mmCIF file of C-alpha atoms and ligand atoms in Angstrom:
data_model
loop_
_atom_site.group_PDB
_atom_site.id
_atom_site.type_symbol
_atom_site.label_atom_id
_atom_site.label_comp_id
_atom_site.label_asym_id
_atom_site.label_seq_id
_atom_site.Cartn_x
_atom_site.Cartn_y
_atom_site.Cartn_z
ATOM 1 C CA UNK A 1 -22.945 -38.172 1.131
ATOM 2 C CA UNK A 2 -20.764 -35.622 -0.251
ATOM 3 C CA UNK A 3 -17.131 -36.819 -1.499
ATOM 4 C CA UNK A 4 -14.490 -34.458 -2.046
ATOM 5 C CA UNK A 5 -10.769 -35.019 -3.648
ATOM 6 C CA UNK A 6 -7.965 -33.105 -2.083
ATOM 7 C CA UNK A 7 -4.664 -32.803 -3.622
ATOM 8 C CA UNK A 8 -2.084 -33.008 -1.056
ATOM 9 C CA UNK A 9 1.310 -31.342 -1.595
ATOM 10 C CA UNK A 10 3.536 -31.863 1.504
ATOM 11 C CA UNK A 11 6.587 -30.189 0.008
ATOM 12 C CA UNK A 12 9.748 -29.952 2.256
ATOM 13 C CA UNK A 13 10.829 -30.123 5.946
ATOM 14 C CA UNK A 14 8.135 -30.092 8.410
ATOM 15 C CA UNK A 15 5.528 -29.942 5.493
ATOM 16 C CA UNK A 16 5.474 -33.474 5.555
ATOM 17 C CA UNK A 17 4.635 -33.834 9.204
ATOM 18 C CA UNK A 18 2.043 -30.590 9.435
ATOM 19 C CA UNK A 19 0.128 -32.050 6.534
ATOM 20 C CA UNK A 20 0.009 -35.525 7.893
ATOM 21 C CA UNK A 21 -1.516 -34.001 11.183
ATOM 22 C CA UNK A 22 -4.094 -31.998 8.978
ATOM 23 C CA UNK A 23 -5.363 -35.212 7.031
ATOM 24 C CA UNK A 24 -5.688 -36.911 10.254
ATOM 25 C CA UNK A 25 -8.016 -33.920 11.496
ATOM 26 C CA UNK A 26 -9.836 -33.782 8.097
ATOM 27 C CA UNK A 27 -10.485 -37.570 8.306
ATOM 28 C CA UNK A 28 -12.002 -37.113 11.661
ATOM 29 C CA UNK A 29 -14.104 -34.096 10.746
ATOM 30 C CA UNK A 30 -15.221 -35.876 7.406
ATOM 31 C CA UNK A 31 -16.460 -39.018 9.999
ATOM 32 C CA UNK A 32 -18.204 -36.580 12.284
ATOM 33 C CA UNK A 33 -19.998 -34.666 9.711
ATOM 34 C CA UNK A 34 -20.741 -37.294 7.524
ATOM 35 C CA UNK A 35 -18.850 -36.451 3.994
ATOM 36 C CA UNK A 36 -15.912 -38.446 2.611
ATOM 37 C CA UNK A 37 -12.475 -37.297 1.519
ATOM 38 C CA UNK A 38 -9.618 -38.910 -0.733
ATOM 39 C CA UNK A 39 -6.307 -37.725 -0.916
ATOM 40 C CA UNK A 40 -3.920 -37.614 -3.561
ATOM 41 C CA UNK A 41 -0.234 -36.898 -2.758
ATOM 42 C CA UNK A 42 1.698 -35.114 -5.362
ATOM 43 C CA UNK A 43 5.377 -33.590 -5.281
ATOM 44 C CA UNK A 44 6.145 -30.018 -5.187
ATOM 45 C CA UNK A 45 9.211 -27.578 -4.292
ATOM 46 C CA UNK A 46 12.473 -28.767 -3.122
ATOM 47 C CA UNK A 47 11.353 -32.657 -2.924
ATOM 48 C CA UNK A 48 10.029 -32.246 -6.548
ATOM 49 C CA UNK A 49 13.380 -30.875 -7.832
ATOM 50 C CA UNK A 50 15.020 -33.902 -6.343
ATOM 51 C CA UNK A 51 12.537 -36.115 -7.969
ATOM 52 C CA UNK A 52 12.526 -35.047 -11.356
ATOM 53 C CA UNK A 53 14.196 -31.568 -11.701
ATOM 54 C CA UNK A 54 11.175 -29.333 -11.538
ATOM 55 C CA UNK A 55 9.486 -27.706 -8.738
ATOM 56 C CA UNK A 56 6.175 -27.972 -10.138
ATOM 57 C CA UNK A 57 5.802 -30.898 -12.092
ATOM 58 C CA UNK A 58 2.913 -30.873 -14.620
ATOM 59 C CA UNK A 59 1.291 -33.876 -13.171
ATOM 60 C CA UNK A 60 1.139 -32.058 -9.926
ATOM 61 C CA UNK A 61 -0.458 -28.961 -11.634
ATOM 62 C CA UNK A 62 -2.854 -31.358 -13.362
ATOM 63 C CA UNK A 63 -3.739 -33.160 -10.130
ATOM 64 C CA UNK A 64 -4.452 -29.796 -8.400
ATOM 65 C CA UNK A 65 -6.767 -28.732 -11.320
ATOM 66 C CA UNK A 66 -8.752 -31.779 -11.183
ATOM 67 C CA UNK A 67 -9.273 -31.553 -7.236
ATOM 68 C CA UNK A 68 -11.936 -29.705 -5.038
ATOM 69 C CA UNK A 69 -9.070 -28.213 -3.332
ATOM 70 C CA UNK A 70 -5.148 -28.322 -2.349
ATOM 71 C CA UNK A 71 -3.510 -28.579 0.798
ATOM 72 C CA UNK A 72 0.158 -27.628 0.950
ATOM 73 C CA UNK A 73 2.660 -28.047 3.672
ATOM 74 C CA UNK A 74 5.709 -26.271 3.034
ATOM 75 C CA UNK A 75 8.417 -25.620 0.370
ATOM 76 C CA UNK A 76 12.091 -24.725 0.659
ATOM 77 C CA UNK A 77 15.225 -25.448 2.550
ATOM 78 C CA UNK A 78 19.165 -24.862 2.471
ATOM 79 C CA UNK A 79 19.592 -28.033 0.297
ATOM 80 C CA UNK A 80 18.035 -26.115 -2.766
ATOM 81 C CA UNK A 81 19.492 -22.496 -2.060
ATOM 82 C CA UNK A 82 22.099 -22.831 -4.807
ATOM 83 C CA UNK A 83 20.089 -24.777 -7.473
ATOM 84 C CA UNK A 84 19.274 -23.277 -10.421
ATOM 85 C CA UNK A 85 15.626 -24.038 -9.804
ATOM 86 C CA UNK A 86 14.218 -22.835 -6.627
ATOM 87 C CA UNK A 87 11.520 -24.773 -4.485
ATOM 88 C CA UNK A 88 9.663 -21.322 -4.338
ATOM 89 C CA UNK A 89 9.180 -21.164 -8.103
ATOM 90 C CA UNK A 90 6.836 -24.135 -7.767
ATOM 91 C CA UNK A 91 4.834 -22.252 -5.282
ATOM 92 C CA UNK A 92 4.682 -19.285 -7.560
ATOM 93 C CA UNK A 93 3.904 -21.441 -10.376
ATOM 94 C CA UNK A 94 1.137 -23.098 -8.765
ATOM 95 C CA UNK A 95 -0.420 -19.620 -7.901
ATOM 96 C CA UNK A 96 -0.309 -18.575 -11.418
ATOM 97 C CA UNK A 97 -1.453 -22.073 -12.857
ATOM 98 C CA UNK A 98 -4.469 -22.213 -10.644
ATOM 99 C CA UNK A 99 -5.276 -18.574 -11.117
ATOM 100 C CA UNK A 100 -5.367 -17.948 -7.380
ATOM 101 C CA UNK A 101 -5.495 -14.279 -7.222
ATOM 102 C CA UNK A 102 -6.394 -13.600 -3.763
ATOM 103 C CA UNK A 103 -4.611 -14.754 -0.527
ATOM 104 C CA UNK A 104 -6.457 -14.665 2.792
ATOM 105 C CA UNK A 105 -4.119 -14.289 5.814
ATOM 106 C CA UNK A 106 -5.978 -14.165 9.137
ATOM 107 C CA UNK A 107 -3.555 -12.918 12.002
ATOM 108 C CA UNK A 108 -5.508 -13.565 15.347
ATOM 109 C CA UNK A 109 -4.218 -12.923 18.633
ATOM 110 C CA UNK A 110 -6.275 -14.599 21.365
ATOM 111 C CA UNK A 111 -6.309 -13.208 24.935
ATOM 112 C CA UNK A 112 -5.178 -16.308 26.328
ATOM 113 C CA UNK A 113 -2.037 -16.456 24.030
ATOM 114 C CA UNK A 114 -1.208 -12.752 24.438
ATOM 115 C CA UNK A 115 2.147 -13.736 26.536
ATOM 116 C CA UNK A 116 3.559 -15.080 23.094
ATOM 117 C CA UNK A 117 3.042 -11.778 21.552
ATOM 118 C CA UNK A 118 6.295 -9.119 21.468
ATOM 119 C CA UNK A 119 3.847 -6.366 22.049
ATOM 120 C CA UNK A 120 3.335 -5.320 25.691
ATOM 121 C CA UNK A 121 -0.328 -4.615 25.391
ATOM 122 C CA UNK A 122 -2.355 -7.697 26.166
ATOM 123 C CA UNK A 123 -5.349 -6.788 23.880
ATOM 124 C CA UNK A 124 -6.158 -9.318 21.503
ATOM 125 C CA UNK A 125 -6.896 -8.754 17.743
ATOM 126 C CA UNK A 126 -8.492 -10.466 14.800
ATOM 127 C CA UNK A 127 -7.097 -9.085 11.428
ATOM 128 C CA UNK A 128 -7.710 -10.654 7.942
ATOM 129 C CA UNK A 129 -5.103 -9.479 5.385
ATOM 130 C CA UNK A 130 -6.284 -9.949 1.635
ATOM 131 C CA UNK A 131 -3.327 -9.778 -0.443
ATOM 132 C CA UNK A 132 -3.241 -9.779 -4.168
ATOM 133 C CA UNK A 133 -1.290 -12.919 -5.396
ATOM 134 C CA UNK A 134 -0.802 -13.129 -9.080
ATOM 135 C CA UNK A 135 0.130 -9.717 -10.200
ATOM 136 C CA UNK A 136 2.236 -6.685 -9.279
ATOM 137 C CA UNK A 137 6.204 -7.065 -8.994
ATOM 138 C CA UNK A 138 6.082 -10.906 -8.416
ATOM 139 C CA UNK A 139 4.887 -11.369 -12.061
ATOM 140 C CA UNK A 140 5.966 -8.129 -14.022
ATOM 141 C CA UNK A 141 8.583 -8.264 -16.444
ATOM 142 C CA UNK A 142 11.983 -8.453 -14.951
ATOM 143 C CA UNK A 143 15.700 -8.753 -16.322
ATOM 144 C CA UNK A 144 19.242 -8.150 -16.083
ATOM 145 C CA UNK A 145 21.463 -6.204 -18.375
ATOM 146 C CA UNK A 146 24.985 -4.980 -18.526
ATOM 147 C CA UNK A 147 25.747 -1.852 -20.648
ATOM 148 C CA UNK A 148 28.154 1.076 -20.300
ATOM 149 C CA UNK A 149 27.131 1.875 -16.758
ATOM 150 C CA UNK A 150 27.502 -1.558 -15.712
ATOM 151 C CA UNK A 151 25.128 -3.878 -14.557
ATOM 152 C CA UNK A 152 21.335 -3.110 -14.265
ATOM 153 C CA UNK A 153 18.457 -4.888 -13.087
ATOM 154 C CA UNK A 154 14.851 -4.312 -13.259
ATOM 155 C CA UNK A 155 11.431 -5.315 -11.868
ATOM 156 C CA UNK A 156 8.208 -4.086 -13.014
ATOM 157 C CA UNK A 157 5.191 -3.445 -11.005
ATOM 158 C CA UNK A 158 1.908 -3.532 -13.310
ATOM 159 C CA UNK A 159 -1.845 -4.045 -12.649
ATOM 160 C CA UNK A 160 -4.595 -3.808 -14.714
ATOM 161 C CA UNK A 161 -7.868 -2.342 -13.712
ATOM 162 C CA UNK A 162 -9.620 -5.750 -13.858
ATOM 163 C CA UNK A 163 -6.909 -7.250 -11.551
ATOM 164 C CA UNK A 164 -7.294 -4.509 -9.153
ATOM 165 C CA UNK A 165 -10.991 -4.669 -9.277
ATOM 166 C CA UNK A 166 -11.339 -8.448 -8.485
ATOM 167 C CA UNK A 167 -9.003 -8.198 -5.442
ATOM 168 C CA UNK A 168 -10.719 -5.235 -3.928
ATOM 169 C CA UNK A 169 -14.043 -6.659 -4.157
ATOM 170 C CA UNK A 170 -12.579 -9.972 -2.426
ATOM 171 C CA UNK A 171 -11.470 -7.501 0.308
ATOM 172 C CA UNK A 172 -15.233 -5.831 0.432
ATOM 173 C CA UNK A 173 -16.775 -9.053 0.489
ATOM 174 C CA UNK A 174 -14.749 -10.558 3.388
ATOM 175 C CA UNK A 175 -15.187 -7.269 5.516
ATOM 176 C CA UNK A 176 -19.012 -7.663 4.910
ATOM 177 C CA UNK A 177 -18.696 -11.070 6.681
ATOM 178 C CA UNK A 178 -16.639 -9.595 9.809
ATOM 179 C CA UNK A 179 -16.665 -6.268 11.364
ATOM 180 C CA UNK A 180 -17.357 -4.215 8.212
ATOM 181 C CA UNK A 181 -14.178 -2.126 8.220
ATOM 182 C CA UNK A 182 -11.746 -2.242 4.956
ATOM 183 C CA UNK A 183 -8.537 -0.572 4.908
ATOM 184 C CA UNK A 184 -6.906 -0.363 1.620
ATOM 185 C CA UNK A 185 -3.262 -0.210 1.844
ATOM 186 C CA UNK A 186 -1.314 1.635 -0.933
ATOM 187 C CA UNK A 187 1.481 3.951 -1.776
ATOM 188 C CA UNK A 188 -0.478 6.492 -3.689
ATOM 189 C CA UNK A 189 1.748 9.394 -2.820
ATOM 190 C CA UNK A 190 4.366 7.809 -5.061
ATOM 191 C CA UNK A 191 3.024 4.958 -7.295
ATOM 192 C CA UNK A 192 0.849 5.043 -10.363
ATOM 193 C CA UNK A 193 -0.507 1.615 -9.681
ATOM 194 C CA UNK A 194 -1.442 2.760 -6.225
ATOM 195 C CA UNK A 195 -3.502 5.897 -7.376
ATOM 196 C CA UNK A 196 -5.426 3.476 -9.735
ATOM 197 C CA UNK A 197 -5.828 1.115 -6.703
ATOM 198 C CA UNK A 198 -7.197 4.008 -4.578
ATOM 199 C CA UNK A 199 -9.470 5.275 -7.472
ATOM 200 C CA UNK A 200 -10.981 1.888 -8.012
ATOM 201 C CA UNK A 201 -11.723 1.504 -4.248
ATOM 202 C CA UNK A 202 -13.479 4.627 -4.151
ATOM 203 C CA UNK A 203 -15.560 3.499 -7.296
ATOM 204 C CA UNK A 204 -16.523 0.239 -5.888
ATOM 205 C CA UNK A 205 -17.132 1.579 -2.344
ATOM 206 C CA UNK A 206 -20.853 2.600 -3.028
ATOM 207 C CA UNK A 207 -21.569 -1.073 -3.941
ATOM 208 C CA UNK A 208 -20.822 -2.066 -0.417
ATOM 209 C CA UNK A 209 -22.855 0.363 1.608
ATOM 210 C CA UNK A 210 -22.515 -1.435 4.787
ATOM 211 C CA UNK A 211 -18.727 -1.456 4.682
ATOM 212 C CA UNK A 212 -16.660 1.609 5.924
ATOM 213 C CA UNK A 213 -13.649 1.948 3.608
ATOM 214 C CA UNK A 214 -10.447 3.712 4.539
ATOM 215 C CA UNK A 215 -7.065 4.029 2.740
ATOM 216 C CA UNK A 216 -3.541 4.100 4.346
ATOM 217 C CA UNK A 217 -0.150 4.460 2.988
ATOM 218 C CA UNK A 218 1.871 0.962 3.499
ATOM 219 C CA UNK A 219 4.439 2.599 5.687
ATOM 220 C CA UNK A 220 2.005 3.912 7.946
ATOM 221 C CA UNK A 221 0.305 0.666 7.851
ATOM 222 C CA UNK A 222 3.422 -1.136 9.024
ATOM 223 C CA UNK A 223 3.765 1.312 12.136
ATOM 224 C CA UNK A 224 0.032 0.776 12.989
ATOM 225 C CA UNK A 225 0.253 -2.878 12.725
ATOM 226 C CA UNK A 226 2.903 -2.479 15.766
ATOM 227 C CA UNK A 227 0.983 0.804 17.705
ATOM 228 C CA UNK A 228 -2.730 -0.475 17.402
ATOM 229 C CA UNK A 229 -3.274 -3.813 15.646
ATOM 230 C CA UNK A 230 -6.822 -3.826 17.463
ATOM 231 C CA UNK A 231 -7.895 -1.165 15.189
ATOM 232 C CA UNK A 232 -7.762 -3.219 11.960
ATOM 233 C CA UNK A 233 -10.507 -5.670 10.668
ATOM 234 C CA UNK A 234 -9.737 -6.413 6.866
ATOM 235 C CA UNK A 235 -6.620 -4.955 5.038
ATOM 236 C CA UNK A 236 -6.547 -5.293 1.240
ATOM 237 C CA UNK A 237 -3.252 -4.835 -0.661
ATOM 238 C CA UNK A 238 -0.985 -5.531 -3.579
ATOM 239 C CA UNK A 239 1.161 -8.488 -3.817
ATOM 240 C CA UNK A 240 4.748 -7.342 -2.198
ATOM 241 C CA UNK A 241 3.099 -5.140 0.428
ATOM 242 C CA UNK A 242 0.758 -7.900 1.489
ATOM 243 C CA UNK A 243 4.080 -10.353 1.525
ATOM 244 C CA UNK A 244 5.659 -7.911 3.907
ATOM 245 C CA UNK A 245 2.485 -6.871 6.060
ATOM 246 C CA UNK A 246 1.258 -10.507 6.339
ATOM 247 C CA UNK A 247 4.649 -11.453 7.955
ATOM 248 C CA UNK A 248 4.556 -8.457 10.461
ATOM 249 C CA UNK A 249 1.143 -9.351 11.382
ATOM 250 C CA UNK A 250 1.788 -12.777 12.028
ATOM 251 C CA UNK A 251 4.745 -11.830 14.249
ATOM 252 C CA UNK A 252 2.988 -9.542 16.374
ATOM 253 C CA UNK A 253 0.491 -12.390 17.178
ATOM 254 C CA UNK A 254 3.649 -13.857 18.632
ATOM 255 C CA UNK A 255 2.980 -17.417 17.119
ATOM 256 C CA UNK A 256 3.742 -17.917 13.481
ATOM 257 C CA UNK A 257 3.058 -21.557 14.035
ATOM 258 C CA UNK A 258 -0.556 -20.743 14.367
ATOM 259 C CA UNK A 259 -1.456 -18.914 11.216
ATOM 260 C CA UNK A 260 -3.098 -20.491 8.160
ATOM 261 C CA UNK A 261 -3.758 -18.984 4.864
ATOM 262 C CA UNK A 262 -6.019 -19.703 1.709
ATOM 263 C CA UNK A 263 -5.553 -18.725 -1.741
ATOM 264 C CA UNK A 264 -8.456 -18.142 -3.966
ATOM 265 C CA UNK A 265 -9.381 -17.966 -7.559
ATOM 266 C CA UNK A 266 -12.646 -17.660 -9.289
ATOM 267 C CA UNK A 267 -15.542 -19.246 -7.593
ATOM 268 C CA UNK A 268 -15.855 -22.916 -8.247
ATOM 269 C CA UNK A 269 -11.881 -23.192 -9.000
ATOM 270 C CA UNK A 270 -9.783 -25.096 -6.458
ATOM 271 C CA UNK A 271 -8.537 -23.024 -3.798
ATOM 272 C CA UNK A 272 -5.124 -23.694 -2.161
ATOM 273 C CA UNK A 273 -4.446 -23.808 1.716
ATOM 274 C CA UNK A 274 -1.289 -23.734 3.483
ATOM 275 C CA UNK A 275 0.129 -22.734 6.803
ATOM 276 C CA UNK A 276 2.023 -19.523 6.668
ATOM 277 C CA UNK A 277 5.094 -20.682 8.060
ATOM 278 C CA UNK A 278 7.948 -22.177 6.257
ATOM 279 C CA UNK A 279 9.597 -25.528 6.065
ATOM 280 C CA UNK A 280 11.980 -25.324 9.228
ATOM 281 C CA UNK A 281 14.349 -27.542 8.344
ATOM 282 C CA UNK A 282 16.145 -27.548 11.431
ATOM 283 C CA UNK A 283 13.189 -29.138 13.447
ATOM 284 C CA UNK A 284 11.931 -31.331 10.525
ATOM 285 C CA UNK A 285 11.258 -34.965 11.084
ATOM 286 C CA UNK A 286 11.389 -34.695 14.922
ATOM 287 C CA UNK A 287 7.629 -34.796 15.392
ATOM 288 C CA UNK A 288 7.811 -31.513 17.326
ATOM 289 C CA UNK A 289 6.500 -28.929 14.848
ATOM 290 C CA UNK A 290 3.223 -27.218 15.822
ATOM 291 C CA UNK A 291 0.514 -28.477 13.329
ATOM 292 C CA UNK A 292 -1.977 -25.835 14.240
ATOM 293 C CA UNK A 293 -1.412 -23.644 11.313
ATOM 294 C CA UNK A 294 -1.927 -26.412 8.965
ATOM 295 C CA UNK A 295 -4.952 -27.680 10.463
ATOM 296 C CA UNK A 296 -6.430 -24.110 10.677
ATOM 297 C CA UNK A 297 -5.867 -24.067 6.867
ATOM 298 C CA UNK A 298 -7.669 -27.405 6.754
ATOM 299 C CA UNK A 299 -10.498 -25.655 8.270
ATOM 300 C CA UNK A 300 -10.322 -22.620 5.577
ATOM 301 C CA UNK A 301 -10.320 -25.504 3.007
ATOM 302 C CA UNK A 302 -13.623 -27.019 4.653
ATOM 303 C CA UNK A 303 -15.162 -23.713 4.570
ATOM 304 C CA UNK A 304 -13.957 -21.979 1.207
ATOM 305 C CA UNK A 305 -13.533 -24.830 -1.072
ATOM 306 C CA UNK A 306 -15.765 -27.624 0.133
ATOM 307 C CA UNK A 307 -18.727 -25.632 1.644
ATOM 308 C CA UNK A 308 -18.697 -27.749 4.766
ATOM 309 C CA UNK A 309 -19.152 -24.783 7.085
ATOM 310 C CA UNK A 310 -20.296 -26.546 10.026
ATOM 311 C CA UNK A 311 -17.165 -28.909 10.113
ATOM 312 C CA UNK A 312 -14.775 -25.947 9.273
ATOM 313 C CA UNK A 313 -16.273 -24.310 12.370
ATOM 314 C CA UNK A 314 -15.893 -27.271 14.559
ATOM 315 C CA UNK A 315 -11.963 -27.759 13.234
ATOM 316 C CA UNK A 316 -11.425 -24.035 13.999
ATOM 317 C CA UNK A 317 -12.757 -24.220 17.622
ATOM 318 C CA UNK A 318 -11.154 -27.547 18.151
ATOM 319 C CA UNK A 319 -7.820 -26.103 17.613
ATOM 320 C CA UNK A 320 -8.403 -22.888 19.798
ATOM 321 C CA UNK A 321 -9.744 -25.294 22.529
ATOM 322 C CA UNK A 322 -6.579 -27.365 22.358
ATOM 323 C CA UNK A 323 -4.503 -24.194 22.690
ATOM 324 C CA UNK A 324 -6.214 -23.116 25.588
ATOM 325 C CA UNK A 325 -4.663 -25.751 28.196
ATOM 326 C CA UNK A 326 -1.650 -27.888 28.352
ATOM 327 C CA UNK A 327 -0.112 -30.009 27.159
ATOM 328 C CA UNK A 328 1.131 -27.846 24.031
ATOM 329 C CA UNK A 329 3.848 -28.157 21.370
ATOM 330 C CA UNK A 330 7.232 -27.015 22.271
ATOM 331 C CA UNK A 331 7.171 -23.622 20.746
ATOM 332 C CA UNK A 332 4.224 -22.433 22.789
ATOM 333 C CA UNK A 333 4.707 -24.663 25.956
ATOM 334 C CA UNK A 334 5.004 -22.960 29.256
ATOM 335 C CA UNK A 335 7.678 -25.592 30.109
ATOM 336 C CA UNK A 336 9.343 -27.679 27.494
ATOM 337 C CA UNK A 337 9.285 -30.744 29.591
ATOM 338 C CA UNK A 338 5.546 -31.058 29.319
ATOM 339 C CA UNK A 339 5.385 -30.237 25.658
ATOM 340 C CA UNK A 340 3.843 -32.998 23.290
ATOM 341 C CA UNK A 341 4.711 -33.569 19.637
ATOM 342 C CA UNK A 342 3.143 -33.060 16.375
ATOM 343 C CA UNK A 343 1.188 -36.151 16.044
ATOM 344 C CA UNK A 344 -0.047 -36.014 19.875
ATOM 345 C CA UNK A 345 -1.196 -32.566 19.528
ATOM 346 C CA UNK A 346 -3.124 -33.419 16.153
ATOM 347 C CA UNK A 347 -4.788 -36.280 18.448
ATOM 348 C CA UNK A 348 -5.757 -33.658 20.948
ATOM 349 C CA UNK A 349 -7.245 -31.527 18.456
ATOM 350 C CA UNK A 350 -9.287 -34.291 16.601
ATOM 351 C CA UNK A 351 -10.668 -35.289 19.875
ATOM 352 C CA UNK A 352 -12.300 -32.092 20.564
ATOM 353 C CA UNK A 353 -14.313 -32.289 17.222
HETATM 354 C C1 IPM B 1 4.764 -16.293 1.154
HETATM 355 C C2 IPM B 1 6.338 -16.541 0.887
HETATM 356 C C3 IPM B 1 6.250 -16.552 -0.840
HETATM 357 C C4 IPM B 1 5.902 -15.283 -1.344
HETATM 358 C C5 IPM B 1 7.558 -16.798 -1.073
HETATM 359 C C6 IPM B 1 8.312 -18.192 -0.463
HETATM 360 C C7 IPM B 1 7.877 -16.769 -2.777
HETATM 361 O O1 IPM B 1 6.945 -15.449 1.415
HETATM 362 O O2 IPM B 1 3.858 -17.030 0.734
HETATM 363 O O3 IPM B 1 4.389 -14.952 1.801
HETATM 364 O O4 IPM B 1 6.835 -14.083 -1.300
HETATM 365 O O5 IPM B 1 4.938 -14.738 -1.701
HETATM 366 MG MG1 MG B 2 5.986 -14.128 2.626
#
């Protein structure tokens, strides 16, 4: 029997509840598909700052490195807004420490959930954003100076050709498993990094003859995501653009509580799986958060890091089946009186496996 070690980083706020829900479903999937999972819980984010003053304690990073995969809840909250070390630094350090250069963010609008979307059009869509995650503005040289002209601040957007090539390859490969359309998003009318990005995409395209590559400027991409999201299959883009566009793509599905994500590095290294939503401190500890995104993230974990593809499919379909009929969690329930809690909804999902 295959057995896997998973590092579990609940983090802050609803992160605790939604990861518990995901573990419940993972255990059920393991029983049903004949493999075993062991979980090792480690602190990250604000709760790690409280515990030891460090949003990513070295022991947590080591535990992640020696696991098959990492499941994370959410980090952050008002409590740490003014602290000198911020919970988000833990997440950025984790991405860098595990060399997770590619971030997959699916944004799916199912026709039966169309009513949740802020868009009038009730067409469904199925988009995958492939975001570069360990380069660009987030990790370039930055600083503040004061001089004769007063204060200045700077952040640097740098990419090596190698960094661009590996994320584009991830985008092409993802498109090959889907509807074979790759939109590379850049700002090549202004930025040199984007011009190198575009040239690299053109150079790689002949290696993926089954994929149709197109280029789109990021401002236009932001507009098209609202006007015609159903036109997109896979979008590949740099770190900052991907941060912004993935929130937008998530918002137009109408249900931020349903969006998972996977952060991946070189093959054979542990991936990090987390819901796209934040720690929602206002509803934390009340057993009302929607665990769907965390559970869909667990499905991606089964798929990408454990290669348990059948179990991954079963978990994913179980989530969509559970979402198709009431009772639902309060964020998506038609009438709040019939809403059920985090734990009960996780059980409903597990029962569909
Ligand atoms: C995300 C978040 C993070 C990011 C923050 C919390 C640092 O917005 O995962 O999209 O900007 O990458
Ligand atoms: Mg973001």
